XYZ file of C-alpha atoms in Angstrom:
471
model
C -122.712 121.119 61.383
C -121.857 118.004 63.446
C -125.254 116.530 62.584
C -124.612 117.174 58.887
C -121.206 115.498 59.058
C -122.741 112.546 60.887
C -125.404 112.134 58.228
C -122.856 112.380 55.442
C -120.755 109.730 57.198
C -123.820 107.497 57.620
C -124.646 107.927 53.957
C -121.094 107.018 52.903
C -121.173 103.952 55.162
C -124.499 102.978 53.607
C -123.018 103.334 50.093
C -119.983 101.266 51.092
C -122.172 98.507 52.537
C -124.411 98.611 49.463
C -121.366 98.406 47.207
C -120.076 95.360 49.120
C -123.483 93.682 48.973
C -123.664 94.290 45.225
C -120.201 92.724 44.898
C -121.572 89.331 45.980
C -121.279 86.971 42.960
C -124.295 85.232 41.460
C -125.156 81.863 42.964
C -126.651 78.722 41.503
C -125.022 79.094 38.080
C -123.706 75.541 37.871
C -122.161 74.145 34.721
C -124.365 71.761 32.707
C -123.389 68.171 31.974
C -123.391 67.076 28.357
C -125.439 63.953 27.774
C -125.485 61.842 24.639
C -122.808 60.870 22.158
C -122.984 63.624 19.528
C -119.655 64.507 17.936
C -118.733 67.818 16.304
C -117.988 67.690 12.589
C -114.297 67.934 11.718
C -112.860 68.445 8.254
C -109.406 67.009 8.995
C -108.225 68.123 5.544
C -105.387 70.518 6.296
C -103.234 68.941 3.580
C -105.958 69.586 1.004
C -106.344 73.241 2.003
C -102.573 73.760 1.678
C -102.611 72.014 -1.696
C -105.395 74.282 -2.973
C -103.477 77.345 -1.835
C -100.411 76.103 -3.706
C -102.573 75.323 -6.750
C -103.734 78.935 -6.760
C -100.152 80.208 -6.751
C -99.246 77.827 -9.589
C -102.384 78.696 -11.580
C -101.337 82.347 -11.703
C -98.128 81.238 -13.441
C -99.843 79.165 -16.151
C -100.172 80.348 -19.733
C -103.741 81.159 -20.865
C -103.793 77.951 -22.921
C -102.649 75.801 -19.982
C -105.198 77.398 -17.677
C -108.029 76.948 -20.191
C -107.093 73.308 -20.719
C -107.005 72.560 -16.992
C -110.384 74.202 -16.448
C -111.941 72.463 -19.469
C -110.781 69.069 -18.189
C -112.270 69.603 -14.721
C -115.504 71.027 -16.185
C -115.902 67.909 -18.273
C -115.450 65.758 -15.166
C -117.966 67.945 -13.322
C -120.569 67.490 -16.070
C -120.160 63.709 -16.083
C -120.406 63.375 -12.295
C -123.420 65.674 -12.145
C -125.238 63.693 -14.833
C -124.589 60.409 -13.048
C -125.730 61.742 -9.666
C -128.862 63.372 -11.083
C -129.943 60.248 -12.976
C -129.420 57.728 -10.175
C -130.733 57.132 -6.657
C -127.528 57.461 -4.692
C -126.965 57.334 -0.930
C -125.490 60.296 0.931
C -122.220 58.443 1.374
C -121.851 57.572 -2.341
C -118.276 58.022 -3.550
C -119.580 59.944 -6.560
C -120.652 62.764 -4.228
C -117.178 62.848 -2.719
C -115.732 63.054 -6.220
C -118.099 65.914 -7.064
C -116.958 67.838 -3.994
C -113.265 67.217 -4.603
C -113.594 68.280 -8.228
C -115.439 71.431 -7.149
C -112.597 72.237 -4.758
C -110.001 71.608 -7.481
C -111.734 74.068 -9.793
C -111.727 76.878 -7.204
C -108.075 78.035 -7.484
C -108.268 77.936 -11.298
C -111.531 79.910 -11.475
C -110.080 82.406 -8.987
C -107.391 83.175 -11.569
C -109.699 83.161 -14.611
C -112.564 85.244 -13.273
C -114.602 85.204 -16.493
C -115.390 81.567 -15.634
C -116.980 82.700 -12.355
C -120.584 82.832 -13.700
C -120.303 79.194 -14.820
C -118.831 78.207 -11.437
C -121.639 79.900 -9.503
C -124.269 78.357 -11.797
C -122.700 74.920 -11.312
C -122.689 75.491 -7.550
C -126.401 76.263 -7.529
C -127.182 73.199 -9.634
C -125.191 71.040 -7.241
C -126.796 72.422 -4.105
C -130.259 71.957 -5.616
C -129.278 68.385 -6.473
C -128.131 67.705 -2.903
C -131.352 69.187 -1.517
C -133.392 67.029 -3.912
C -131.539 63.809 -3.122
C -131.596 64.459 0.635
C -135.387 64.066 0.644
C -134.764 60.322 0.474
C -131.928 60.240 3.008
C -132.126 59.651 6.762
C -130.937 63.048 7.978
C -130.774 61.794 11.562
C -127.964 59.446 10.581
C -124.655 61.143 11.555
C -122.910 59.954 8.370
C -125.701 61.455 6.263
C -125.632 64.745 8.184
C -121.856 64.922 7.745
C -122.171 64.364 4.002
C -124.882 67.001 3.495
C -122.967 69.523 5.594
C -119.662 68.815 3.877
C -121.216 69.335 0.452
C -123.360 72.403 1.113
C -121.026 74.240 3.476
C -117.889 73.161 1.606
C -119.106 74.362 -1.782
C -120.186 77.728 -0.346
C -116.748 78.144 1.214
C -115.061 77.377 -2.118
C -117.267 79.843 -4.027
C -116.553 82.586 -1.519
C -112.807 82.040 -1.681
C -113.108 82.594 -5.427
C -115.302 85.682 -4.940
C -112.759 87.170 -2.532
C -110.110 87.042 -5.284
C -112.310 89.042 -7.658
C -110.795 92.388 -8.651
C -114.236 93.774 -9.513
C -117.398 93.871 -7.428
C -119.642 90.839 -7.825
C -123.461 90.864 -7.720
C -124.811 90.724 -4.172
C -127.877 88.625 -4.975
C -127.605 85.028 -6.151
C -130.835 83.364 -7.306
C -130.809 79.636 -6.560
C -134.242 78.060 -7.070
C -137.641 79.467 -7.953
C -139.622 77.338 -5.494
C -143.312 77.713 -6.326
C -145.406 79.758 -3.892
C -148.937 81.193 -4.065
C -148.606 83.486 -1.028
C -148.353 87.310 -1.342
C -144.910 88.537 -2.371
C -142.585 91.529 -2.070
C -138.923 92.347 -2.689
C -136.032 92.571 -0.233
C -132.570 93.600 -1.453
C -133.913 93.084 -4.990
C -134.973 89.472 -4.315
C -138.608 88.408 -4.700
C -139.775 86.809 -1.457
C -143.113 85.326 -0.427
C -145.107 85.431 2.787
C -143.959 82.598 5.021
C -140.386 82.643 3.699
C -137.561 82.267 6.201
C -134.742 84.786 6.016
C -131.643 83.261 7.585
C -129.012 85.937 8.130
C -125.674 86.824 9.695
C -125.155 90.024 11.648
C -121.939 91.890 12.273
C -121.857 91.636 16.078
C -119.361 89.394 17.875
C -122.146 87.301 19.415
C -123.414 86.623 15.860
C -120.132 84.900 15.085
C -120.455 82.848 18.287
C -123.971 81.673 17.359
C -122.855 80.838 13.805
C -119.737 78.898 14.790
C -120.663 77.516 18.233
C -122.320 74.415 16.840
C -121.412 70.815 16.029
C -121.766 71.975 12.412
C -120.208 75.478 12.298
C -122.167 77.647 9.889
C -122.541 81.055 8.287
C -125.824 82.214 9.803
C -126.860 83.470 13.225
C -130.450 84.706 12.898
C -133.842 83.703 11.472
C -136.719 86.024 10.576
C -140.201 84.948 9.457
C -141.757 87.018 6.664
C -145.446 87.956 6.657
C -147.046 89.882 3.777
C -150.512 91.288 4.437
C -152.858 89.893 1.779
C -155.003 93.075 1.718
C -152.382 95.827 1.747
C -149.488 93.737 0.402
C -147.337 95.316 3.121
C -144.450 93.104 4.336
C -143.341 92.537 7.938
C -140.494 90.566 9.525
C -141.187 88.736 12.781
C -137.957 88.248 14.738
C -136.705 87.534 18.233
C -134.070 90.058 19.302
C -131.798 89.678 22.318
C -132.502 93.327 23.195
C -136.309 93.263 23.119
C -137.701 89.781 22.545
C -140.107 88.974 19.714
C -140.857 92.051 17.608
C -142.168 93.059 14.196
C -139.924 94.980 11.799
C -140.660 96.678 8.513
C -138.611 95.799 5.438
C -136.917 99.192 5.774
C -135.903 98.410 9.357
C -134.703 94.939 8.359
C -132.584 96.334 5.537
C -131.078 99.012 7.815
C -130.084 96.406 10.388
C -126.487 95.335 9.799
C -126.420 92.250 7.561
C -123.290 90.548 6.279
C -125.357 87.972 4.411
C -128.760 86.354 4.294
C -130.432 83.401 2.619
C -134.085 83.021 1.614
C -135.579 79.597 2.356
C -139.056 78.305 1.458
C -140.986 75.084 2.198
C -141.088 72.753 -0.805
C -144.363 72.838 -2.732
C -144.179 69.009 -2.962
C -144.600 68.505 0.808
C -147.894 66.784 1.757
C -148.790 69.633 4.141
C -148.125 72.193 1.398
C -150.079 70.274 -1.202
C -153.024 70.038 1.197
C -152.841 73.769 1.940
C -150.606 75.926 -0.314
C -151.416 78.932 1.907
C -149.875 77.257 4.971
C -146.842 79.615 5.002
C -149.162 82.619 4.883
C -151.132 81.308 7.854
C -147.936 80.634 9.815
C -146.668 84.161 9.182
C -149.998 85.837 9.886
C -150.614 83.996 13.162
C -147.103 84.760 14.418
C -147.480 88.402 13.362
C -150.695 88.833 15.381
C -149.358 86.874 18.357
C -146.256 89.072 18.564
C -148.459 92.187 18.609
C -150.984 90.976 21.185
C -148.544 90.170 24.001
C -144.891 90.566 24.896
C -142.733 87.484 24.288
C -139.324 87.800 26.016
C -136.116 86.554 24.422
C -135.232 82.964 25.315
C -131.587 82.915 26.375
C -132.017 79.274 27.425
C -132.664 78.258 23.775
C -135.462 75.909 24.795
C -137.616 75.546 21.667
C -140.134 73.402 23.564
C -141.141 76.259 25.889
C -142.863 79.031 23.937
C -143.373 81.481 26.814
C -140.024 82.883 25.715
C -138.550 82.584 22.215
C -135.204 82.825 20.467
C -135.031 83.581 16.741
C -135.188 80.011 15.389
C -138.069 79.248 17.719
C -140.260 81.947 16.161
C -140.185 80.195 12.779
C -140.300 76.701 14.254
C -143.292 77.471 16.478
C -145.262 79.243 13.736
C -144.897 76.351 11.294
C -145.363 73.629 13.914
C -148.745 75.132 14.854
C -149.762 74.710 11.219
C -148.596 71.117 10.838
C -145.059 71.462 9.456
C -142.108 70.572 11.692
C -138.948 72.419 10.679
C -135.462 71.265 11.728
C -136.070 67.600 10.920
C -132.999 66.906 12.984
C -132.131 68.879 16.115
C -128.992 70.977 16.389
C -126.410 69.773 18.877
C -123.617 71.538 20.745
C -121.277 68.932 22.194
C -117.859 70.506 22.782
C -117.457 71.150 26.512
C -115.663 74.457 26.102
C -118.326 75.853 23.772
C -121.047 74.594 26.121
C -119.357 76.387 29.028
C -119.093 79.663 27.123
C -122.687 79.574 25.881
C -123.833 78.694 29.386
C -122.066 81.864 30.586
C -124.579 83.759 28.440
C -127.597 81.859 29.741
C -127.938 78.937 27.308
C -129.209 75.796 29.045
C -130.308 73.639 26.109
C -127.623 72.134 23.923
C -129.981 70.055 21.829
C -131.821 72.897 20.142
C -132.473 74.614 16.786
C -129.592 76.647 15.378
C -130.121 79.055 12.445
C -127.374 77.621 10.221
C -128.710 74.071 10.477
C -131.969 75.105 8.807
C -130.108 75.016 5.483
C -129.691 71.247 5.751
C -133.415 70.563 6.263
C -134.556 68.682 3.104
C -138.036 70.215 3.388
C -136.733 73.697 2.584
C -135.471 75.036 -0.727
C -132.817 77.724 -0.933
C -134.502 80.394 -3.050
C -131.716 82.962 -3.063
C -128.604 84.077 -1.250
C -127.343 87.618 -0.690
C -123.857 88.715 0.332
C -122.457 92.167 0.872
C -119.334 92.335 -1.324
C -117.899 95.019 0.953
C -118.083 92.897 4.106
C -117.543 89.335 2.850
C -113.905 89.398 3.939
C -114.952 90.731 7.347
C -117.324 87.779 7.630
C -114.484 85.351 6.917
C -112.166 87.034 9.409
C -114.897 86.938 12.068
C -115.304 83.204 11.450
C -111.577 82.542 11.648
C -111.260 84.546 14.867
C -114.251 82.831 16.451
C -112.984 79.376 15.463
C -109.662 80.192 17.141
C -111.456 81.463 20.257
C -113.646 78.368 20.478
C -110.547 76.216 20.172
C -109.210 78.096 23.195
C -112.521 77.471 24.973
C -112.182 73.736 24.381
C -108.657 73.930 25.768
C -109.989 75.366 29.031
C -110.068 79.143 28.466
C -112.843 80.881 30.401
C -114.752 84.152 30.059
C -113.902 86.467 32.946
C -115.382 89.786 34.016
C -114.347 92.781 36.085
C -115.971 92.057 39.447
C -115.329 95.626 40.682
C -117.714 96.906 37.999
C -120.457 94.520 39.138
C -122.153 96.912 41.643
C -122.398 99.703 39.066
C -123.722 97.376 36.375
C -126.262 95.910 38.807
C -127.584 99.416 39.439
C -127.851 99.942 35.668
C -129.613 96.580 35.396
C -132.136 97.684 38.026
C -132.878 100.780 35.963
C -133.272 98.602 32.855
C -135.751 96.366 34.676
C -137.887 99.414 35.453
C -137.737 100.446 31.766
C -138.745 96.916 30.730
C -141.822 97.123 32.995
C -142.963 100.141 30.956
C -142.308 98.386 27.641
C -138.996 100.140 26.974
C -135.660 98.629 25.952
C -132.758 98.979 28.382
C -128.981 98.973 27.902
C -128.867 95.460 29.350
C -131.323 93.115 27.603
C -134.309 91.700 29.456
C -133.342 88.301 30.849
C -129.595 89.073 30.929
C -128.033 89.505 34.365
C -125.421 92.125 35.230
C -122.776 89.407 35.499
C -123.572 88.094 32.030
C -123.524 91.636 30.660
C -119.981 92.056 32.007
C -118.953 88.684 30.589
C -120.327 89.765 27.221
C -118.178 92.909 27.442
C -115.103 90.768 28.190
C -115.979 88.385 25.332
C -116.323 91.254 22.847
C -112.961 92.676 23.945
C -111.338 89.243 23.412
C -112.781 89.018 19.919
C -111.764 92.564 18.954
C -108.187 92.045 20.147
C -107.680 88.837 18.163
C -109.533 90.258 15.167
C -107.299 93.336 15.000
C -104.194 91.128 15.092
C -105.654 88.836 12.433
C -106.516 91.792 10.195
C -102.970 93.115 10.595
C -101.492 89.740 9.609
C -103.861 89.536 6.624
C -102.861 93.007 5.449
C -99.183 92.066 5.696
C -99.807 88.840 3.775
C -101.698 90.682 1.014
C -98.961 93.319 0.724
C -96.230 90.665 0.546
C -97.969 88.265 -1.848
C -100.069 90.723 -3.867
């Protein structure tokens, strides 16, 4: 009996020592230093946003004749500005483009009241975004003023359209066709949209980290993920090649892609006019096929560092970038930058080491790519906007010095779980903690999610109260 007690005591001492050893924090995780002079985009138009909100309130009080007259006047201005811009070679900073944007914003509160004008507004939006994409082929997209102009126009108009959609009392169509960019590669349909092999599906998931990826950028966007489509030319079967945090680069069926939680996605396609595309119209098919076979022949871990120059590991944007680069087409004509110190610190907490990289949202502003279609889930569009607002507020806190903590007393237990996950990874299985993510970062992710949920619940409560009060 005394021997048994002694062994039990020795075992408990061993567990206590092991627990203390596993409590030792990670070392060598130093903060990066930002280099360069990139500056985050800022709207600095709070007065305009307040004015538009007031215009919406006033528009609801107008007589039908007054409302029709106001809309007709702004539509006439829109037609004149569009004609001028389409017929002339204008620089990105041309005042006519600013006038087009301002007029588009002014129309939003009026269209939100008169919803039968919504189809015209959406059609006008698509014409304008196609015009901006066309004109940007001649602009120097590496010039900060040009990048600011393209972003302001494309992101700003989407934001205006969605504010109008959110006021709709009836459900609006999920799919929005934008441009039928010519393609000769095999095709299929996803969410009712015809897509071609080699297309890029830029999407937004519902997870908290998706909001961080979308908004944690010098140009905050709406998208957090990129998938490369491959359609087998013999069987016509479609596949999505994606890099997932949980399992690295993997191939998904269309059914699996559609089941995965999507708040929105956009279909993008290389322009048929590009020299590389004219020389080989099947280039997108080759890019998709090569990446499909490469992802099946060997395991490619997820790249938390977001280093698109090192292809031994890959993050989602890198899959598309690498596949096209191998075939002579360089996507992301201008690199994405993350310059705010607080955002850099937070992303570094999750393993990011490269802050000049390739972010999913920035792919929209690449002149080489046409927006073929856009899909939104009417049921979750408001959730998407709340997630953005919450994340913007959190990132503002980050830039004011807020840090991501974690419960250090849970570290030993999570490290044991991580060890088990490593063993599962060795046998090709997916663990609770993603490959490449440490136990400490897993705990920080848990803390980050809890922060987001807390602020989101409060924001949702305030929104519900506002809606009830103001109808």
